[in-house]
mmCIF file of N, CA and C in Angstrom:
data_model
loop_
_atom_site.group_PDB
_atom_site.id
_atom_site.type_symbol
_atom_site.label_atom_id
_atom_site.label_comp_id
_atom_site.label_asym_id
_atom_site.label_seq_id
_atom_site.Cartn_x
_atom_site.Cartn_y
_atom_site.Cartn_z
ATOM 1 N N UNK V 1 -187.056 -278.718 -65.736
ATOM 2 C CA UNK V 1 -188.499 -278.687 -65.619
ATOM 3 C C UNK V 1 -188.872 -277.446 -64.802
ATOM 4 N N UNK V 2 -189.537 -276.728 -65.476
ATOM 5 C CA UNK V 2 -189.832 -275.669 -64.299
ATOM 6 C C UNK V 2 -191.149 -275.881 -63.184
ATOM 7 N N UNK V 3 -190.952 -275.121 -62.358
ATOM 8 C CA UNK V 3 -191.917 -275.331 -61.436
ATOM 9 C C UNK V 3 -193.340 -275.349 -62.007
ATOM 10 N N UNK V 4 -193.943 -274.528 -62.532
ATOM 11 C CA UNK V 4 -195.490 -274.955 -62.949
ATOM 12 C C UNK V 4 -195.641 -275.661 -63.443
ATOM 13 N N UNK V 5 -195.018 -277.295 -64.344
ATOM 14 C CA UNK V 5 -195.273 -277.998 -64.579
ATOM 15 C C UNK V 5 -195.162 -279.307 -63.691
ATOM 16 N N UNK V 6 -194.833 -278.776 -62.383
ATOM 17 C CA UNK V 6 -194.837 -279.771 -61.695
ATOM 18 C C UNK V 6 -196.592 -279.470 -60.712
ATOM 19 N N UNK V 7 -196.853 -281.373 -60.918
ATOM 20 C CA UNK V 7 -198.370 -280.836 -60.249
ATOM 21 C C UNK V 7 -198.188 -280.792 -58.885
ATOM 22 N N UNK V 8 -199.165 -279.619 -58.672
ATOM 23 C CA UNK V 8 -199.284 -279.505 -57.232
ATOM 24 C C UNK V 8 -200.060 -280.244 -56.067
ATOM 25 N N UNK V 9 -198.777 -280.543 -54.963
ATOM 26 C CA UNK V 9 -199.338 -281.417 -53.884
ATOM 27 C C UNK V 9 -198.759 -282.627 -54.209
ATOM 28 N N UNK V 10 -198.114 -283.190 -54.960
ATOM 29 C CA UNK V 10 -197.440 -284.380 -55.198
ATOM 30 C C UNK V 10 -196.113 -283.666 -54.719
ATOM 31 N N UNK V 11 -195.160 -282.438 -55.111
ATOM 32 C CA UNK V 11 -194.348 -282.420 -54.043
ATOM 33 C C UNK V 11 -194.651 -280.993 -53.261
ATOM 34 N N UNK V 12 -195.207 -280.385 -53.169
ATOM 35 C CA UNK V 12 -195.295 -279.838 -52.060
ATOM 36 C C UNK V 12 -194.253 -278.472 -51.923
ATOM 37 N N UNK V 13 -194.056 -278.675 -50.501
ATOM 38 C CA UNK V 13 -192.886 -278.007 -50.244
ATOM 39 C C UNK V 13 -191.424 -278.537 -49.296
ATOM 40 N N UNK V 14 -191.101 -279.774 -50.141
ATOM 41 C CA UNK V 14 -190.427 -280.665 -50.019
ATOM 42 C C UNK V 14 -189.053 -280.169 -50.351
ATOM 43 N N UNK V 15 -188.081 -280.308 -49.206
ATOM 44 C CA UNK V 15 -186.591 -280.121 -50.147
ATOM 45 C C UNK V 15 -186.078 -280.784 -51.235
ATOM 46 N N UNK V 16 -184.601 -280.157 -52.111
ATOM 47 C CA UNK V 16 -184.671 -281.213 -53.216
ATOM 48 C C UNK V 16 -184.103 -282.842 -52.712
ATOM 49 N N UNK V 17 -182.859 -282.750 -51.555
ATOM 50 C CA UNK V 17 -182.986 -284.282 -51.038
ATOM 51 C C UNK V 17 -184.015 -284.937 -50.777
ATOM 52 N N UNK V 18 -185.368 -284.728 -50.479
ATOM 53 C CA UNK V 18 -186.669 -285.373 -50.385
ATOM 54 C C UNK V 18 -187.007 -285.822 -52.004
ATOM 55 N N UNK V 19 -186.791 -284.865 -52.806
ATOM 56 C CA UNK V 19 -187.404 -284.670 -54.267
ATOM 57 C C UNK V 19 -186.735 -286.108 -54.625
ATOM 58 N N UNK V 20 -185.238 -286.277 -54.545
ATOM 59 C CA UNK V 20 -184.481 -286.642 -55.431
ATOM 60 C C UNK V 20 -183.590 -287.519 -54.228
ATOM 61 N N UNK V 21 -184.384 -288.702 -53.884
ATOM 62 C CA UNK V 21 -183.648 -289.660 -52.670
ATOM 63 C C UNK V 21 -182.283 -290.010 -53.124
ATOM 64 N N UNK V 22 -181.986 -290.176 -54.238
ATOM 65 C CA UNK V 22 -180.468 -290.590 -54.439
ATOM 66 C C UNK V 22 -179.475 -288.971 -54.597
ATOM 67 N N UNK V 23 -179.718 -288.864 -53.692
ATOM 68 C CA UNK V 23 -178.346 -287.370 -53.168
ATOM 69 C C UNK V 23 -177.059 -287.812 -52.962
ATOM 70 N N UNK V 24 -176.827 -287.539 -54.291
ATOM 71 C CA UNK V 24 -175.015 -288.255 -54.021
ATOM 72 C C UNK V 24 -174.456 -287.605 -52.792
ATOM 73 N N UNK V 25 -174.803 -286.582 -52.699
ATOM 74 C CA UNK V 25 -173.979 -285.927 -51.100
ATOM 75 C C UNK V 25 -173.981 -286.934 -50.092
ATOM 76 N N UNK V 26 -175.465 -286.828 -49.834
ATOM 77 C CA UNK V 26 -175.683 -288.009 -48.344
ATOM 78 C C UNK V 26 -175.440 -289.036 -48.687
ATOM 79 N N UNK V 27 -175.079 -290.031 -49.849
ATOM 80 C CA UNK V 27 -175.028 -291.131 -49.752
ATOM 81 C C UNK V 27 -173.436 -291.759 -49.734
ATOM 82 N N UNK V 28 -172.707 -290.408 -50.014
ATOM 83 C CA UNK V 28 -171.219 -290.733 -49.614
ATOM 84 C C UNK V 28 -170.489 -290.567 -47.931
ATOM 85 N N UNK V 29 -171.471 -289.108 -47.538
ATOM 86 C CA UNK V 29 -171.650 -289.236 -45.874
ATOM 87 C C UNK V 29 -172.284 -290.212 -45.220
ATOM 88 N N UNK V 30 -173.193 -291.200 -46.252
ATOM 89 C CA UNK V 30 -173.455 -292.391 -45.336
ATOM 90 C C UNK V 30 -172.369 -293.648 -45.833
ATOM 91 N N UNK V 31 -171.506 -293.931 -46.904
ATOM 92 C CA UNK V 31 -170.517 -294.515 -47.430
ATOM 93 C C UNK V 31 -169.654 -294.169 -46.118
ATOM 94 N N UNK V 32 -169.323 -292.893 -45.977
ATOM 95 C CA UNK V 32 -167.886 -292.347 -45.116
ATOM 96 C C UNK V 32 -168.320 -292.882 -43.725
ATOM 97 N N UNK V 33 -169.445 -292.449 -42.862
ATOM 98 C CA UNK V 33 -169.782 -292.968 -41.695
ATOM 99 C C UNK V 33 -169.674 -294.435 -41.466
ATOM 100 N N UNK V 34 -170.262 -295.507 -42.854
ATOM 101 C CA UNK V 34 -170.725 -296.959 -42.619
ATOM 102 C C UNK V 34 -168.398 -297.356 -42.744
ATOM 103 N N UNK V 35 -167.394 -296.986 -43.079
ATOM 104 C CA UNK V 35 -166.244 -296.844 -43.544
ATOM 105 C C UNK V 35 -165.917 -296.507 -41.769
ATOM 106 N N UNK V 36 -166.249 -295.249 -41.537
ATOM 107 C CA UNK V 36 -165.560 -295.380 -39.719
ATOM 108 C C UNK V 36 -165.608 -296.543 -38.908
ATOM 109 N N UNK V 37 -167.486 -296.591 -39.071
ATOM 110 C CA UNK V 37 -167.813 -298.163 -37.910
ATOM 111 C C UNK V 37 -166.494 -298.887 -38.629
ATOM 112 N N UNK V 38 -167.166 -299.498 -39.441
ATOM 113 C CA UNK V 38 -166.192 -300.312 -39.369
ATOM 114 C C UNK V 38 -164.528 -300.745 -39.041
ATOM 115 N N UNK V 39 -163.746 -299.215 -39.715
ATOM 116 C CA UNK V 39 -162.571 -299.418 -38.893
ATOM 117 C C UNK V 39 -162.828 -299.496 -37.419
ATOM 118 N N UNK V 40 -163.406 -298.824 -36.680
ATOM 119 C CA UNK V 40 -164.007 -299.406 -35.307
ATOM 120 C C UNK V 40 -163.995 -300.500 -34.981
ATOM 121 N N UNK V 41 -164.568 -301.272 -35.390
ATOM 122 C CA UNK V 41 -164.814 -302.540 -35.389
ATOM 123 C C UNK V 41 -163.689 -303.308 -35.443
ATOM 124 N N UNK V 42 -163.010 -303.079 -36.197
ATOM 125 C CA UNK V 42 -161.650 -303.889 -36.691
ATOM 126 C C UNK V 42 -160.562 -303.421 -35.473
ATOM 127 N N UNK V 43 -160.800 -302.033 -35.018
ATOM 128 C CA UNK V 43 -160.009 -301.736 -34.531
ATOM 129 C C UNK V 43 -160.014 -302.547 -32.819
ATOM 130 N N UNK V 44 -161.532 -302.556 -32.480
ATOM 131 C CA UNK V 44 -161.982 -303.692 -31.424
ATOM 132 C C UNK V 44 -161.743 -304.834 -31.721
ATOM 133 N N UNK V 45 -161.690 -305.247 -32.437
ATOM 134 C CA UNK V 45 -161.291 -307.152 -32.959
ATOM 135 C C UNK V 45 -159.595 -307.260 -32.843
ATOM 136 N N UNK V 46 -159.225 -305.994 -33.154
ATOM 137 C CA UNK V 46 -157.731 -306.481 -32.949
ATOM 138 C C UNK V 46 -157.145 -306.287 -31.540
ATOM 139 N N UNK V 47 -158.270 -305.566 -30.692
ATOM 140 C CA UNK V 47 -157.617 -305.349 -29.468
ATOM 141 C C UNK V 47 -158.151 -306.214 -28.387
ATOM 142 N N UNK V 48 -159.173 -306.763 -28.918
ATOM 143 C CA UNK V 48 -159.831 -307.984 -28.111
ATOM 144 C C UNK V 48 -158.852 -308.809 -28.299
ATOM 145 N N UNK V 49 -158.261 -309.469 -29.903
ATOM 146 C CA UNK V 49 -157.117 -310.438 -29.861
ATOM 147 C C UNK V 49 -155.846 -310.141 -29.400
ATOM 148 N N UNK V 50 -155.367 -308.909 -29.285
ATOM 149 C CA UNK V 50 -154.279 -308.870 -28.465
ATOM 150 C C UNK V 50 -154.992 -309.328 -26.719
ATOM 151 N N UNK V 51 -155.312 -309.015 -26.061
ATOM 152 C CA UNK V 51 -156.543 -309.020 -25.180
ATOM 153 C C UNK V 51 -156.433 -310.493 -24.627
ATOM 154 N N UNK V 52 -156.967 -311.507 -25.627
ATOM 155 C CA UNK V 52 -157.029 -312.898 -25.249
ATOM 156 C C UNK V 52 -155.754 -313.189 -25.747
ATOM 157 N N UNK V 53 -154.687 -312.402 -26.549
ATOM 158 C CA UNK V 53 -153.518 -313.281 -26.249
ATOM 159 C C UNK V 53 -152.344 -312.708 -24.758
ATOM 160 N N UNK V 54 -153.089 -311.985 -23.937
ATOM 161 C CA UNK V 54 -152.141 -311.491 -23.400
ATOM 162 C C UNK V 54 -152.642 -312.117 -21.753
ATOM 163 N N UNK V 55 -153.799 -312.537 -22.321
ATOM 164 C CA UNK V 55 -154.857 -313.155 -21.350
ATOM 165 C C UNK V 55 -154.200 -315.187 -21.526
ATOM 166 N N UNK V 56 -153.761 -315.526 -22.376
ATOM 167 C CA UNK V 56 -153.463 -316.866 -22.834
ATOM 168 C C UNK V 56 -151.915 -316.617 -22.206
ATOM 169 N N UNK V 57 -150.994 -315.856 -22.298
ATOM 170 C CA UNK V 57 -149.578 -315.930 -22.150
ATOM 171 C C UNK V 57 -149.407 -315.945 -20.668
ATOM 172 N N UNK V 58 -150.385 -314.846 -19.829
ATOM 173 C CA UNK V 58 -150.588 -314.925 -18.164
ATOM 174 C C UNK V 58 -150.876 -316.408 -17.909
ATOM 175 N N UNK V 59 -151.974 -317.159 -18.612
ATOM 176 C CA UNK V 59 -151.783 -318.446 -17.727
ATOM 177 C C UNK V 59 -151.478 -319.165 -18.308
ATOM 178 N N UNK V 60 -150.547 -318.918 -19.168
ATOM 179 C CA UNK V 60 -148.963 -320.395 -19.504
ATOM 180 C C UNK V 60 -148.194 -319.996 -18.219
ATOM 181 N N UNK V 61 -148.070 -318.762 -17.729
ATOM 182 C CA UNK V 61 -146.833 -318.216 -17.167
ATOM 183 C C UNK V 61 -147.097 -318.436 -15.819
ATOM 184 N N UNK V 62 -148.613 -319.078 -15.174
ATOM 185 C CA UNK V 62 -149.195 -319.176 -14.312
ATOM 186 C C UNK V 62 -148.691 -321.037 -13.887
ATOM 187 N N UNK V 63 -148.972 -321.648 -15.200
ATOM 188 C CA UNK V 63 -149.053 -322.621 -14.702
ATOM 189 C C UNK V 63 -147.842 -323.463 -15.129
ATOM 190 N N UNK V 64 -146.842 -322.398 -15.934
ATOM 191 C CA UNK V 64 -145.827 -323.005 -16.225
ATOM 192 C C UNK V 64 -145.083 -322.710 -14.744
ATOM 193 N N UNK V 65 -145.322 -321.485 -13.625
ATOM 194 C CA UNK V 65 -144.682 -321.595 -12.711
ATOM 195 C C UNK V 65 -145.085 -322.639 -11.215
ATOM 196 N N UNK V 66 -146.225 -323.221 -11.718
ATOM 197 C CA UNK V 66 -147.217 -323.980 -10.578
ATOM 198 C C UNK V 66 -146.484 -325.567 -10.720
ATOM 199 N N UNK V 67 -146.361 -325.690 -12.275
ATOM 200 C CA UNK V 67 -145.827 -327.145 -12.446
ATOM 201 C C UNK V 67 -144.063 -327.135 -12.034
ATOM 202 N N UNK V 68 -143.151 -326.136 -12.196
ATOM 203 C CA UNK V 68 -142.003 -326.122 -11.241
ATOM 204 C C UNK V 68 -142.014 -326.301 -9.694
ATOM 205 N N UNK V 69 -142.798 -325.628 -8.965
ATOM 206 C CA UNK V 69 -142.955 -325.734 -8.312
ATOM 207 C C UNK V 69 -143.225 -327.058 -7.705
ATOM 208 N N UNK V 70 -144.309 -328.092 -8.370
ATOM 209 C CA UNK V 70 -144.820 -328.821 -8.025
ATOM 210 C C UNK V 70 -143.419 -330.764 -8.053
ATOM 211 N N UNK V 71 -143.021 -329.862 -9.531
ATOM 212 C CA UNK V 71 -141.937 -330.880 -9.435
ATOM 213 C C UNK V 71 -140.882 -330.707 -8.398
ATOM 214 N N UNK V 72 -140.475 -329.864 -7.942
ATOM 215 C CA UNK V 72 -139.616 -329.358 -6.827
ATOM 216 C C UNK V 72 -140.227 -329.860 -5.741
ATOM 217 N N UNK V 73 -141.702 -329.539 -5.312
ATOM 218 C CA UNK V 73 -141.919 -330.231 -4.361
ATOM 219 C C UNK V 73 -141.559 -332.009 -4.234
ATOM 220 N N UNK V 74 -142.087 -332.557 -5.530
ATOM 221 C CA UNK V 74 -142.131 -334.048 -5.149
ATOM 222 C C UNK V 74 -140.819 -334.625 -5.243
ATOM 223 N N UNK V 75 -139.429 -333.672 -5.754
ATOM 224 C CA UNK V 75 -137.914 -334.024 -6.053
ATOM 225 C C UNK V 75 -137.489 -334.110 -5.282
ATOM 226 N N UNK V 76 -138.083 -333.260 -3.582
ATOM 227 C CA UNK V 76 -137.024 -333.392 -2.531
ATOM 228 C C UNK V 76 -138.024 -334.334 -1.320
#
């Protein structure tokens, strides 16, 4: 389409990503960006669960040494 058949003031002096909202460019740089978060995300979820399991093994190891103790006390 050439330019004089486009009417004037409907676009202006608009870039063509304005012209033409589906810009495959940006919409794979927004694909690739929404693709980081998320490994992010995953990458926080797995370190939170290491996290609470390392947080769960301290107090087995807490109270698995409290209940020796405790039987030792009442054995002698």
């Amino acid at each position: 389409m050439a330019i004089e058949e486009l009417p004037i003031g409907k676009l202006g002096n608009q870039c063509p990503s304005c012209i033409n909202p589906g810009n495959p460019i940006e919409e794979e740089e927004e694909e690739e960006e929404e693709e980081e978060e998320e490994e992010k995300k995953k990458k926080r979820r797995e370190e939170e669960e290491e996290e609470g399991k390392k947080r769960k093994e301290g107090r087995s190891n807490r109270q698995g040494g409290l209940e020796s103790l405790g039987s030792a006390g009442t054995s002698v």
